[in-house]
XYZ file of C-alpha atoms in Angstrom:
722
model
C 0.000 0.000 0.000
C 2.888 2.361 0.768
C 4.572 1.604 -2.556
C 1.290 2.162 -4.430
C 0.838 5.488 -2.654
C 4.351 6.488 -3.668
C 3.744 5.532 -7.291
C 0.404 7.363 -7.399
C 2.081 10.557 -6.179
C 5.294 10.401 -8.157
C 4.247 9.139 -11.585
C 2.176 12.232 -12.562
C 5.022 14.497 -11.434
C 7.596 12.643 -13.529
C 5.315 12.627 -16.578
C 5.118 16.431 -16.491
C 8.834 16.963 -15.911
C 11.303 17.721 -18.690
C 14.403 15.577 -19.119
C 16.755 18.309 -17.781
C 14.529 18.616 -14.693
C 14.718 14.872 -14.057
C 18.508 14.959 -14.507
C 18.698 17.912 -12.151
C 16.643 16.073 -9.542
C 18.966 13.103 -9.842
C 22.032 15.281 -9.661
C 20.948 16.940 -6.434
C 20.971 13.603 -4.541
C 24.007 12.035 -2.902
C 25.685 9.364 -5.027
C 24.930 6.588 -2.533
C 21.219 7.452 -2.486
C 21.067 7.555 -6.299
C 22.707 4.130 -6.488
C 20.395 2.675 -3.845
C 17.309 4.152 -5.503
C 18.141 2.856 -8.951
C 19.093 -0.618 -7.744
C 15.829 -0.950 -5.827
C 13.734 0.268 -8.728
C 12.866 3.613 -7.096
C 13.069 6.881 -8.909
C 14.761 9.771 -7.108
C 11.340 11.357 -6.563
C 10.031 8.209 -4.923
C 13.075 8.065 -2.676
C 12.452 11.702 -1.745
C 8.862 10.944 -0.739
C 10.011 7.975 1.341
C 12.410 10.309 3.131
C 9.540 12.703 3.880
C 7.574 9.874 5.501
C 10.137 9.781 8.326
C 10.493 13.511 8.937
C 7.599 13.757 11.385
C 8.921 10.885 13.517
C 12.410 12.394 13.528
C 11.074 15.740 14.818
C 9.085 13.955 17.548
C 12.162 11.982 18.509
C 14.278 15.117 18.832
C 11.603 16.849 20.930
C 11.393 13.900 23.319
C 15.172 13.581 23.611
C 15.485 17.291 24.453
C 12.713 17.009 27.039
C 14.315 13.935 28.604
C 17.744 15.580 28.803
C 16.210 18.704 30.397
C 14.912 16.840 33.486
C 16.063 18.408 36.787
C 19.138 16.765 38.284
C 18.347 14.387 41.132
C 14.884 13.589 39.788
C 15.003 9.810 39.576
C 11.323 8.987 40.092
C 10.106 6.681 37.362
C 6.695 8.346 37.370
C 8.250 11.822 37.100
C 10.167 10.778 33.983
C 6.921 10.651 31.986
C 4.514 13.587 31.891
C 0.986 13.276 30.518
C 2.071 14.119 26.981
C 4.755 11.422 27.123
C 2.254 8.833 28.278
C -0.093 9.548 25.391
C 2.367 10.047 22.563
C 5.939 8.975 23.180
C 7.354 5.453 23.194
C 10.920 4.509 24.144
C 11.639 3.973 20.449
C 11.869 7.723 20.009
C 15.164 7.784 21.872
C 16.571 7.070 18.421
C 16.107 8.781 15.090
C 13.646 6.727 13.044
C 15.320 4.975 10.130
C 14.157 5.188 6.544
C 11.895 2.519 5.054
C 13.734 -0.370 3.433
C 12.589 -2.022 0.234
C 12.819 -5.839 0.299
C 12.983 -7.506 -3.096
C 11.684 -10.958 -3.988
C 13.921 -11.958 -6.876
C 11.787 -14.922 -7.932
C 8.635 -12.846 -8.515
C 10.368 -9.510 -9.182
C 8.156 -7.825 -6.603
C 9.028 -5.742 -3.569
C 7.758 -4.830 -0.114
C 8.653 -1.994 2.239
C 9.685 -2.526 5.850
C 9.094 0.434 8.151
C 8.769 -1.506 11.417
C 12.560 -1.784 11.757
C 12.506 1.859 12.868
C 11.086 0.614 16.175
C 13.954 -1.805 16.809
C 14.970 -1.444 20.448
C 18.478 -2.962 20.493
C 21.644 -2.863 18.443
C 22.259 -5.867 16.213
C 25.623 -7.601 15.831
C 26.197 -5.792 12.523
C 27.750 -2.372 12.637
C 30.200 -0.144 10.850
C 31.926 -1.737 7.888
C 31.520 -5.362 8.961
C 28.464 -7.573 8.404
C 28.068 -10.216 11.123
C 24.758 -11.567 9.877
C 26.025 -15.129 9.500
C 27.305 -15.401 13.082
C 25.320 -17.642 15.427
C 24.816 -14.785 17.921
C 23.607 -16.993 20.753
C 25.409 -15.146 23.537
C 23.426 -14.850 26.793
C 21.161 -11.800 26.914
C 19.518 -12.440 30.277
C 21.195 -9.885 32.514
C 18.929 -8.392 35.158
C 17.301 -5.203 33.862
C 18.075 -1.914 35.524
C 15.163 0.025 36.926
C 15.203 2.441 34.011
C 15.418 -0.359 31.447
C 12.451 -2.064 33.061
C 10.486 1.198 33.058
C 11.209 1.877 29.386
C 10.209 -1.653 28.432
C 7.048 -1.398 30.506
C 6.083 1.906 28.863
C 6.788 0.453 25.427
C 4.798 -2.710 26.108
C 1.788 -0.870 27.506
C 1.824 1.431 24.489
C 1.752 -1.579 22.162
C -0.871 -3.392 24.225
C -3.284 -0.455 24.294
C -2.765 0.382 20.614
C -3.574 -3.201 19.619
C -7.320 -3.679 20.026
C -8.096 -6.771 17.923
C -6.051 -9.605 19.408
C -6.734 -9.374 23.136
C -9.423 -8.498 25.641
C -10.335 -4.886 26.290
C -8.424 -3.585 29.360
C -10.425 -2.242 32.271
C -8.083 0.667 33.070
C -7.041 3.450 30.708
C -3.540 3.489 29.281
C -2.432 6.389 31.489
C -3.869 4.795 34.624
C -2.266 1.428 33.910
C 1.154 2.887 33.091
C 1.057 5.066 36.196
C 0.254 1.979 38.268
C 3.064 -0.054 36.637
C 5.714 2.647 37.114
C 4.699 3.112 40.734
C 5.023 -0.627 41.407
C 8.417 -0.717 39.696
C 9.634 2.136 41.848
C 8.364 0.547 45.056
C 9.401 -3.088 44.551
C 11.411 -3.335 41.331
C 8.727 -5.375 39.566
C 4.989 -5.534 38.935
C 2.370 -8.120 38.037
C 1.137 -8.412 34.480
C -2.524 -9.217 34.044
C -3.235 -12.630 32.555
C -4.353 -11.052 29.292
C -1.227 -8.896 29.133
C 0.891 -11.987 29.740
C -0.916 -13.995 27.066
C -0.780 -11.282 24.430
C 2.849 -10.472 25.289
C 3.993 -14.112 25.013
C 2.278 -14.446 21.638
C 3.748 -11.164 20.413
C 7.227 -12.287 21.512
C 6.839 -15.284 19.208
C 5.575 -12.985 16.468
C 8.729 -10.874 16.941
C 11.172 -13.835 16.823
C 13.273 -13.197 13.679
C 14.718 -16.720 13.565
C 11.448 -18.662 13.635
C 9.869 -19.552 10.262
C 6.691 -21.013 11.812
C 5.246 -17.963 13.579
C 2.388 -17.409 11.146
C 0.070 -18.967 13.763
C 1.318 -16.797 16.629
C -2.257 -15.879 17.585
C -3.007 -19.564 18.316
C -0.175 -20.057 20.808
C -1.534 -21.651 23.990
C -0.170 -19.758 27.001
C -0.109 -21.509 30.387
C 0.188 -19.018 33.226
C 2.055 -20.889 35.976
C 3.309 -17.933 37.978
C 1.727 -19.503 41.059
C 4.034 -22.563 40.935
C 6.783 -22.475 43.570
C 8.182 -25.968 44.187
C 10.249 -28.162 41.889
C 7.700 -30.945 42.379
C 4.981 -28.720 40.921
C 7.334 -27.645 38.126
C 7.928 -31.278 37.100
C 4.222 -32.076 36.947
C 3.558 -28.830 35.067
C 6.194 -29.643 32.439
C 4.804 -33.151 31.925
C 1.314 -31.680 31.539
C 2.715 -29.212 29.003
C 4.316 -32.017 26.961
C 1.128 -34.083 27.010
C -1.028 -31.127 25.983
C 1.256 -29.959 23.217
C 1.998 -33.412 21.761
C -1.712 -34.225 21.799
C -1.242 -37.811 20.514
C 0.713 -36.422 17.575
C -1.629 -33.594 16.571
C 0.752 -30.968 17.956
C -0.490 -27.737 19.517
C 2.041 -24.874 20.007
C 2.251 -23.870 23.669
C 4.342 -21.947 26.181
C 4.398 -22.371 29.963
C 5.424 -19.296 31.937
C 6.693 -19.741 35.493
C 7.372 -16.961 37.989
C 9.398 -13.964 36.895
C 12.595 -12.685 38.457
C 12.087 -11.100 41.824
C 14.541 -10.264 44.587
C 17.397 -12.220 43.007
C 15.501 -15.547 42.894
C 14.175 -17.248 39.815
C 12.949 -20.660 38.691
C 14.930 -22.274 35.877
C 14.621 -25.211 33.514
C 18.210 -26.406 33.069
C 17.633 -28.474 29.909
C 18.147 -26.756 26.569
C 15.279 -28.933 25.270
C 12.620 -30.556 27.421
C 12.903 -33.616 25.197
C 16.435 -34.603 24.166
C 18.695 -37.628 23.870
C 21.737 -38.169 26.063
C 25.299 -38.154 24.712
C 27.803 -40.479 26.403
C 31.466 -39.713 25.796
C 33.613 -42.832 25.390
C 37.245 -43.338 26.422
C 38.391 -43.177 22.812
C 36.821 -39.723 22.428
C 33.770 -40.778 20.428
C 30.226 -40.108 21.612
C 27.339 -42.560 21.786
C 24.106 -40.620 21.407
C 23.803 -36.899 20.750
C 27.154 -35.040 20.989
C 25.242 -31.779 21.496
C 24.063 -33.078 24.879
C 27.361 -34.654 25.971
C 28.246 -32.003 28.587
C 24.721 -31.815 29.978
C 24.590 -35.613 30.145
C 27.745 -35.585 32.251
C 26.151 -32.980 34.530
C 23.010 -35.108 34.935
C 25.197 -38.060 35.875
C 26.876 -35.911 38.522
C 23.427 -35.350 40.047
C 22.947 -39.107 40.332
C 21.103 -39.852 37.117
C 22.211 -42.967 35.242
C 21.337 -43.570 31.608
C 21.430 -46.833 29.705
C 24.294 -45.753 27.442
C 22.271 -46.056 24.230
C 21.947 -43.941 21.107
C 18.473 -42.651 21.982
C 18.093 -42.361 25.781
C 15.802 -39.588 27.027
C 17.511 -37.149 29.370
C 15.762 -36.314 32.661
C 14.069 -32.982 33.297
C 16.253 -30.768 35.493
C 14.718 -27.755 37.253
C 15.422 -25.442 40.181
C 13.247 -23.157 42.273
C 14.208 -20.133 44.378
C 17.087 -21.920 46.157
C 18.887 -22.484 42.835
C 19.563 -26.171 43.552
C 18.989 -28.510 40.570
C 16.585 -31.438 40.898
C 15.952 -34.063 38.235
C 13.093 -36.348 37.325
C 12.594 -38.756 34.432
C 9.943 -38.147 31.787
C 7.272 -40.834 32.400
C 8.019 -43.973 30.354
C 4.572 -43.991 28.772
C 5.074 -40.443 27.508
C 8.573 -41.325 26.279
C 7.133 -44.111 24.145
C 4.504 -41.771 22.701
C 7.167 -39.231 21.783
C 9.433 -41.710 19.976
C 9.137 -41.867 16.183
C 10.939 -44.783 14.503
C 12.596 -43.647 11.270
C 11.870 -46.003 8.374
C 12.228 -45.719 4.601
C 9.756 -47.261 2.222
C 12.427 -48.952 0.118
C 16.002 -48.341 1.346
C 17.106 -51.136 3.670
C 20.321 -49.336 4.662
C 18.329 -46.628 6.462
C 16.043 -49.132 8.141
C 18.953 -51.254 9.364
C 20.341 -48.357 11.436
C 17.251 -48.454 13.702
C 17.051 -44.671 13.831
C 14.456 -42.716 15.750
C 13.710 -39.169 16.840
C 11.344 -37.487 19.258
C 8.222 -35.939 17.800
C 8.067 -32.723 19.833
C 10.659 -29.915 19.730
C 10.483 -28.158 23.102
C 12.889 -25.251 23.610
C 13.374 -24.631 27.318
C 16.558 -22.574 27.575
C 15.211 -19.167 26.530
C 13.879 -16.333 28.663
C 10.685 -14.427 27.958
C 11.291 -10.688 28.417
C 7.965 -8.915 28.523
C 7.127 -5.392 29.584
C 10.186 -5.028 31.797
C 9.590 -8.357 33.560
C 11.895 -11.330 32.887
C 10.661 -14.930 32.946
C 13.738 -17.217 32.870
C 11.610 -20.395 32.847
C 9.380 -20.198 29.769
C 9.595 -23.458 27.776
C 7.694 -23.511 24.488
C 6.824 -26.216 21.985
C 5.868 -26.448 18.319
C 6.383 -28.929 15.522
C 9.340 -29.930 13.385
C 10.299 -28.954 9.898
C 11.731 -32.140 8.339
C 15.212 -30.745 7.609
C 15.736 -29.920 11.286
C 15.790 -33.651 12.004
C 17.230 -35.181 8.828
C 19.891 -32.599 7.980
C 20.770 -30.918 11.252
C 20.176 -33.546 13.949
C 21.125 -36.754 12.143
C 23.584 -35.661 9.423
C 25.501 -32.705 10.885
C 29.079 -33.735 11.686
C 28.811 -32.187 15.160
C 25.640 -34.174 15.873
C 24.897 -37.828 14.985
C 27.181 -37.558 11.919
C 25.433 -40.247 9.856
C 26.336 -38.898 6.423
C 29.264 -41.219 5.641
C 27.845 -44.308 7.390
C 24.601 -43.945 5.437
C 26.385 -43.243 2.154
C 28.509 -46.351 2.627
C 25.541 -48.496 3.639
C 23.592 -47.291 0.588
C 26.497 -48.395 -1.654
C 27.035 -44.862 -2.975
C 30.352 -43.685 -4.373
C 31.579 -41.714 -1.342
C 35.106 -41.314 -2.706
C 34.279 -38.280 -4.840
C 32.126 -35.216 -4.401
C 31.145 -35.274 -8.069
C 28.876 -38.278 -7.468
C 26.664 -35.978 -5.334
C 26.279 -38.824 -2.859
C 25.762 -36.408 0.028
C 22.700 -34.929 -1.675
C 21.296 -38.396 -2.244
C 21.751 -39.375 1.403
C 20.120 -36.150 2.600
C 17.208 -36.497 0.187
C 16.424 -40.091 1.129
C 16.758 -39.431 4.846
C 14.350 -36.487 4.541
C 11.915 -38.779 2.740
C 12.264 -41.353 5.510
C 11.621 -38.786 8.269
C 8.556 -37.369 6.501
C 7.148 -40.832 5.854
C 7.795 -41.999 9.428
C 6.178 -38.986 11.089
C 3.110 -39.198 8.882
C 2.801 -42.938 9.460
C 3.006 -42.305 13.213
C 0.421 -39.524 13.012
C 2.824 -36.839 14.277
C 2.694 -33.293 12.904
C 5.602 -32.259 10.674
C 6.067 -29.911 7.717
C 8.353 -30.094 4.681
C 10.759 -27.285 3.828
C 8.886 -26.145 0.703
C 5.540 -25.737 2.438
C 7.047 -23.893 5.376
C 9.004 -21.570 3.079
C 5.843 -20.694 1.172
C 3.962 -20.169 4.429
C 6.639 -17.864 5.789
C 6.809 -15.747 2.633
C 3.035 -15.284 2.806
C 3.288 -14.501 6.521
C 5.937 -11.892 5.790
C 3.675 -10.217 3.221
C 0.776 -10.253 5.679
C 2.910 -8.752 8.445
C 4.152 -5.948 6.220
C 0.573 -5.170 5.284
C -0.659 -5.213 8.886
C 2.225 -3.623 10.792
C 4.553 -2.447 8.030
C 7.390 -4.853 8.750
C 8.546 -8.323 9.696
C 11.907 -9.035 11.371
C 13.513 -12.072 9.745
C 16.978 -13.614 9.890
C 17.569 -15.022 6.390
C 20.329 -17.368 7.566
C 17.926 -19.114 9.957
C 14.722 -18.849 7.909
C 16.019 -20.504 4.730
C 16.091 -24.299 5.268
C 19.391 -26.244 5.117
C 18.068 -28.471 2.316
C 16.902 -27.440 -1.170
C 18.295 -23.881 -1.103
C 17.076 -21.869 -4.074
C 14.245 -24.328 -4.714
C 12.525 -22.821 -1.661
C 10.660 -19.536 -2.046
C 12.239 -18.010 1.072
C 15.705 -18.246 -0.527
C 14.817 -15.498 -3.021
C 13.135 -13.179 -0.522
C 15.242 -10.395 0.922
C 14.887 -10.001 4.686
C 16.196 -7.754 7.442
C 16.731 -8.836 11.026
C 16.131 -6.556 13.981
C 15.081 -6.834 17.617
C 11.625 -5.988 18.887
C 10.152 -6.315 22.362
C 8.617 -8.356 23.890
C 11.051 -11.144 23.002
C 12.540 -14.531 23.797
C 16.202 -14.193 24.752
C 19.152 -16.584 24.951
C 20.367 -17.351 28.475
C 23.481 -18.612 30.183
C 23.654 -22.360 30.882
C 23.265 -22.711 34.654
C 24.824 -26.178 34.768
C 28.085 -24.782 33.404
C 28.592 -22.536 36.422
C 26.835 -24.598 39.101
C 29.085 -25.127 42.108
C 31.781 -22.830 40.724
C 32.362 -19.532 42.355
C 31.114 -20.518 45.785
C 34.667 -20.203 47.026
C 36.808 -17.337 45.804
C 40.561 -17.561 45.675
C 42.912 -14.606 45.906
C 44.362 -13.433 42.593
C 47.871 -13.998 43.909
C 47.056 -17.633 44.651
C 45.578 -18.118 41.195
C 48.655 -16.589 39.531
C 51.042 -18.825 41.477
C 48.980 -21.895 40.563
C 49.028 -20.878 36.916
C 52.794 -20.303 36.894
C 53.332 -23.674 38.552
C 51.243 -25.433 35.903
C 53.056 -23.629 33.086
C 56.507 -24.487 34.435
C 55.503 -28.117 35.004
C 54.094 -28.359 31.484
C 57.267 -26.876 29.991
C 59.418 -29.444 31.765
C 57.255 -32.326 30.540
C 56.985 -30.870 27.058
C 60.755 -30.391 26.701
C 61.295 -34.125 27.230
C 58.991 -35.120 24.391
C 60.218 -36.376 21.001
C 60.540 -33.436 18.561
C 58.449 -33.712 15.369
C 58.377 -31.244 12.467
C 55.501 -30.786 10.019
C 56.623 -29.234 6.746
C 54.015 -28.197 4.200
C 53.973 -26.830 0.674
C 50.594 -25.436 -0.321
C 49.061 -23.513 -3.196
C 45.395 -23.392 -2.121
C 45.715 -24.015 1.620
C 44.729 -27.698 1.738
C 48.207 -28.973 2.638
C 48.550 -26.258 5.262
C 45.247 -27.283 6.835
C 46.311 -30.936 6.869
C 49.629 -30.026 8.494
C 47.937 -28.142 11.320
C 45.421 -30.924 11.903
C 48.218 -33.509 12.007
C 50.237 -31.361 14.427
C 47.242 -31.020 16.734
C 46.875 -34.788 16.856
C 50.601 -35.455 17.370
C 50.829 -32.767 20.076
C 49.074 -35.179 22.435
C 52.360 -37.115 22.776
C 55.069 -35.208 20.849
C 56.714 -31.779 20.775
C 55.546 -30.344 17.472
C 56.698 -27.575 15.150
C 55.124 -26.462 11.860
C 57.134 -24.986 8.975
C 56.076 -23.757 5.540
C 58.599 -24.838 2.911
C 59.669 -21.237 2.326
C 60.509 -20.620 6.004
C 64.124 -19.633 6.664
C 64.492 -22.048 9.581
C 62.844 -25.053 7.919
C 66.193 -26.859 7.434
C 67.225 -26.381 11.046
C 63.809 -27.637 12.148
C 64.209 -30.796 10.065
C 67.708 -31.399 11.381
C 66.592 -30.998 15.012
C 63.626 -33.364 14.689
C 63.584 -37.126 15.092
C 60.502 -37.346 12.855
C 59.627 -35.178 9.845
C 56.161 -35.229 8.274
C 56.040 -33.589 4.822
C 52.679 -32.662 3.288
C 52.722 -31.051 -0.142
C 50.543 -30.501 -3.174
C 51.443 -30.795 -6.838
C 50.566 -27.784 -8.947
C 50.238 -27.316 -12.702
C 52.173 -29.844 -14.797
C 53.773 -31.712 -11.918
C 55.292 -28.582 -10.385
C 55.680 -27.818 -6.694
C 53.627 -24.976 -5.190
C 55.080 -21.526 -5.706
C 56.151 -21.327 -2.067
C 58.093 -24.630 -2.387
C 60.140 -24.044 -5.546
C 63.318 -23.016 -3.741
C 62.818 -25.864 -1.274
C 62.641 -28.328 -4.192
C 65.863 -27.040 -5.706
C 67.816 -27.258 -2.465
C 66.315 -30.651 -1.560
C 67.294 -32.020 -4.968
C 70.830 -30.661 -4.511
C 71.097 -32.268 -1.073
C 69.862 -35.580 -2.497
C 72.603 -35.452 -5.137
C 75.110 -34.899 -2.321
C 73.596 -37.562 -0.065
C 76.977 -39.106 0.697
C 78.208 -35.911 2.294
C 75.075 -34.791 4.184
C 73.332 -36.332 7.175
C 70.207 -34.116 7.190
C 67.836 -37.074 7.564
C 70.235 -39.894 8.250
C 68.722 -42.218 10.858
C 65.655 -39.997 11.244
C 62.111 -41.121 10.477
C 59.934 -39.424 7.895
C 56.479 -39.633 6.315
C 55.196 -37.951 3.148
C 51.608 -37.232 2.118
C 51.020 -35.954 -1.415
C 48.013 -33.831 -2.354
C 46.730 -33.486 -5.902
C 44.107 -34.409 -8.486
C 44.101 -37.556 -10.616
C 42.415 -35.503 -13.334
C 45.916 -34.261 -14.225
C 48.588 -36.515 -15.788
C 51.408 -35.526 -13.376
C 49.514 -36.690 -10.301
C 51.239 -35.973 -6.904
C 54.601 -35.750 -8.703
C 56.092 -33.357 -6.171
C 55.035 -35.576 -3.268
C 56.661 -38.593 -4.919
C 59.860 -36.577 -5.353
C 59.896 -35.662 -1.648
C 59.358 -39.267 -0.638
C 62.191 -40.463 -2.865
C 64.574 -37.691 -1.769
C 63.984 -38.411 1.930
C 64.947 -42.048 1.376
C 68.030 -41.004 -0.593
C 69.105 -38.749 2.267
C 69.131 -41.720 4.641
C 65.716 -41.198 6.229
C 63.753 -44.134 7.630
C 60.271 -44.311 6.108
C 57.650 -44.406 8.861
C 54.833 -45.659 6.621
C 54.088 -45.841 2.888
C 53.676 -42.687 0.811
C 50.172 -41.260 1.328
C 48.027 -39.878 -1.478
C 45.133 -37.412 -1.199
C 43.143 -37.236 -4.449
C 40.704 -34.360 -4.931
C 38.590 -36.717 -7.024
C 38.502 -39.446 -4.327
C 37.624 -38.023 -0.898
C 40.914 -36.347 -0.092
C 40.011 -35.606 3.523
C 39.121 -39.209 4.313
C 42.375 -40.428 2.762
C 44.358 -38.003 4.924
C 42.378 -38.968 8.015
C 43.283 -42.625 7.573
C 46.915 -41.880 6.756
C 47.542 -39.534 9.686
C 45.778 -42.023 11.990
C 48.263 -44.703 10.953
C 51.180 -42.256 11.144
C 50.375 -41.275 14.721
C 50.204 -44.807 16.080
C 53.211 -45.933 14.038
C 55.194 -43.039 15.567
C 54.107 -43.973 19.079
C 55.232 -47.542 18.429
C 58.617 -46.505 17.006
C 59.406 -44.202 19.946
C 57.974 -46.558 22.596
C 55.155 -44.256 23.637
C 52.303 -46.182 25.200
C 48.903 -45.145 23.926
C 45.661 -47.034 23.607
C 45.140 -48.106 19.996
C 41.877 -46.924 18.541
C 39.757 -48.937 16.211
C 40.412 -48.137 12.584
C 36.759 -47.213 12.099
C 36.973 -44.392 14.615
C 38.156 -40.960 13.576
C 40.564 -38.640 15.338
C 40.056 -35.337 17.082
C 36.431 -36.216 17.661
C 35.580 -33.162 19.723
C 36.815 -30.663 17.175
C 36.598 -32.309 13.790
C 33.973 -34.957 14.532
C 35.738 -37.637 12.516
C 33.674 -40.482 13.828
C 31.351 -43.244 12.740
C 28.498 -44.959 14.494
């Protein structure tokens, strides 16, 4: 409607303007504005009208800021900060200059929408200045206790929204001015106030509506809100959470719901310690691998410290862990009958390899780690539930390398060519697993949505929101599903992310700090302890066998492999890393008892640019092998990187391997080859695994041998199989 209004006003003006006048109008605008206008399909006149739309708000904002700054010193009464005019007209948003409308383009339909709501954003985003941080996870805790002024501003803002919105909640009994006066007085007296049940319900629903990372909020008005502010004991909290799960799951016909426990007051607060009410345990094994969900490995260990004992399986439900005002965690199992209802066995209609893995997942996503911040009151225990989009389970939970990491095991079991990316085997695994999850949920009668349907629904929701409130905060990185990309409508829709209140906020993880900080040590004591540990480590480290990792890289692959190998070897050896063009590379090789060389072949069998001088000198030393003892009696290993698509495959690596032998080196294990066409990373993983244990054997270092099927550096690189 805004765009149509602009066009209706501008088009007649442009039709009656001469060409020089149009050029003059263009010329009078800043270059950046001209560029932005033309790219977005706006004429300069249209851009000028859009600018005028904001002028009134900017003037109001300046007036309010001047009035606020002119308050008498020492006047800190919350009620005194707002006169009658403020209560009727001014919201906390006017502390900032309102931003200009932003045009959002849908490249698939070549249509656009205008977002004005972002001008009411109440917090800074992670992006700023010359750096875009839009792809960062941004999950840092945002649950600090509000100051009195922050609470007052949020309360004023919320009441303004609540009283302006007349369609989606009950009619309030008090006037806006009366209610805000009452709220500010309560805040001043006790630091908090009590929201009415209707305010709480509407605020919780609006917080979901405002969530920029949720693609399913088109039904925000239907969110069931359970007001449990009268619950005080952990026993009542457990029964309330079970009731919530039963209501929301509803025998598979899922109903979105949120349960809101007491808000913060006087430094005490109830908490749900689980990140998800329903989640599978992750048991870390001695060899570093994890049975179950690696994402829950630390929390599983914490639950065990409380006395809980799981069965050690792949799909064991974690207990519910809650605390009341004393802050002490208590746990209780989800009832077995409810556990069985929540389990969905994953089966494929025709692929035996998927069925043989006996996979399952729970049917109800229940986020319990976020805090509802509403009208200046914080509710740290506000678990909410909805339904799954299929890619959340198939792609993120089961295939992600930091989760169940089933990509390679499934590809192998399905007899796909996993040795090369060009076979697109990863896409095939993901597609079939998504099909299996969809089929299994529907067969079990559990609500789920596919990525295409949800994308279409969100795009329509975004259009509806822009029509109704002139904007829709949306984080493109989170909204676009991890499967299907540009085949989904949301991929082509431009979005902007900003923060509105009320909101759901990330919190700290209480189990990470539980029991720590109860006893404080003097800084001097801590420093002495640290120095003692450092000196002890240096003594131990100096006695280790020295190993050098020398790499020659053109694109960075060999360098990455060298650093990964050094990290693994550093568990038992004293490691150094040298690029082949380093001045001290020769001294490093001479001082080491083991040299690992990792190098790529570039062009027509040539070494990387950085390794050309190294090749010349190494060849010269090999010719003079009778007079040099650079590698005599020392062990070495060589891994060559290249592509079999070229005739001179890993030629430089073969040269290094031969030259090391000529110089009297003792070959630790056969020459390793990493082919870009044949899963280079897996080949290196296997080779460096063998190199590490062969080195330990040669130098009489006792380590526990891992099974060949297990990867290395599980915690960081997640090289593991089920």
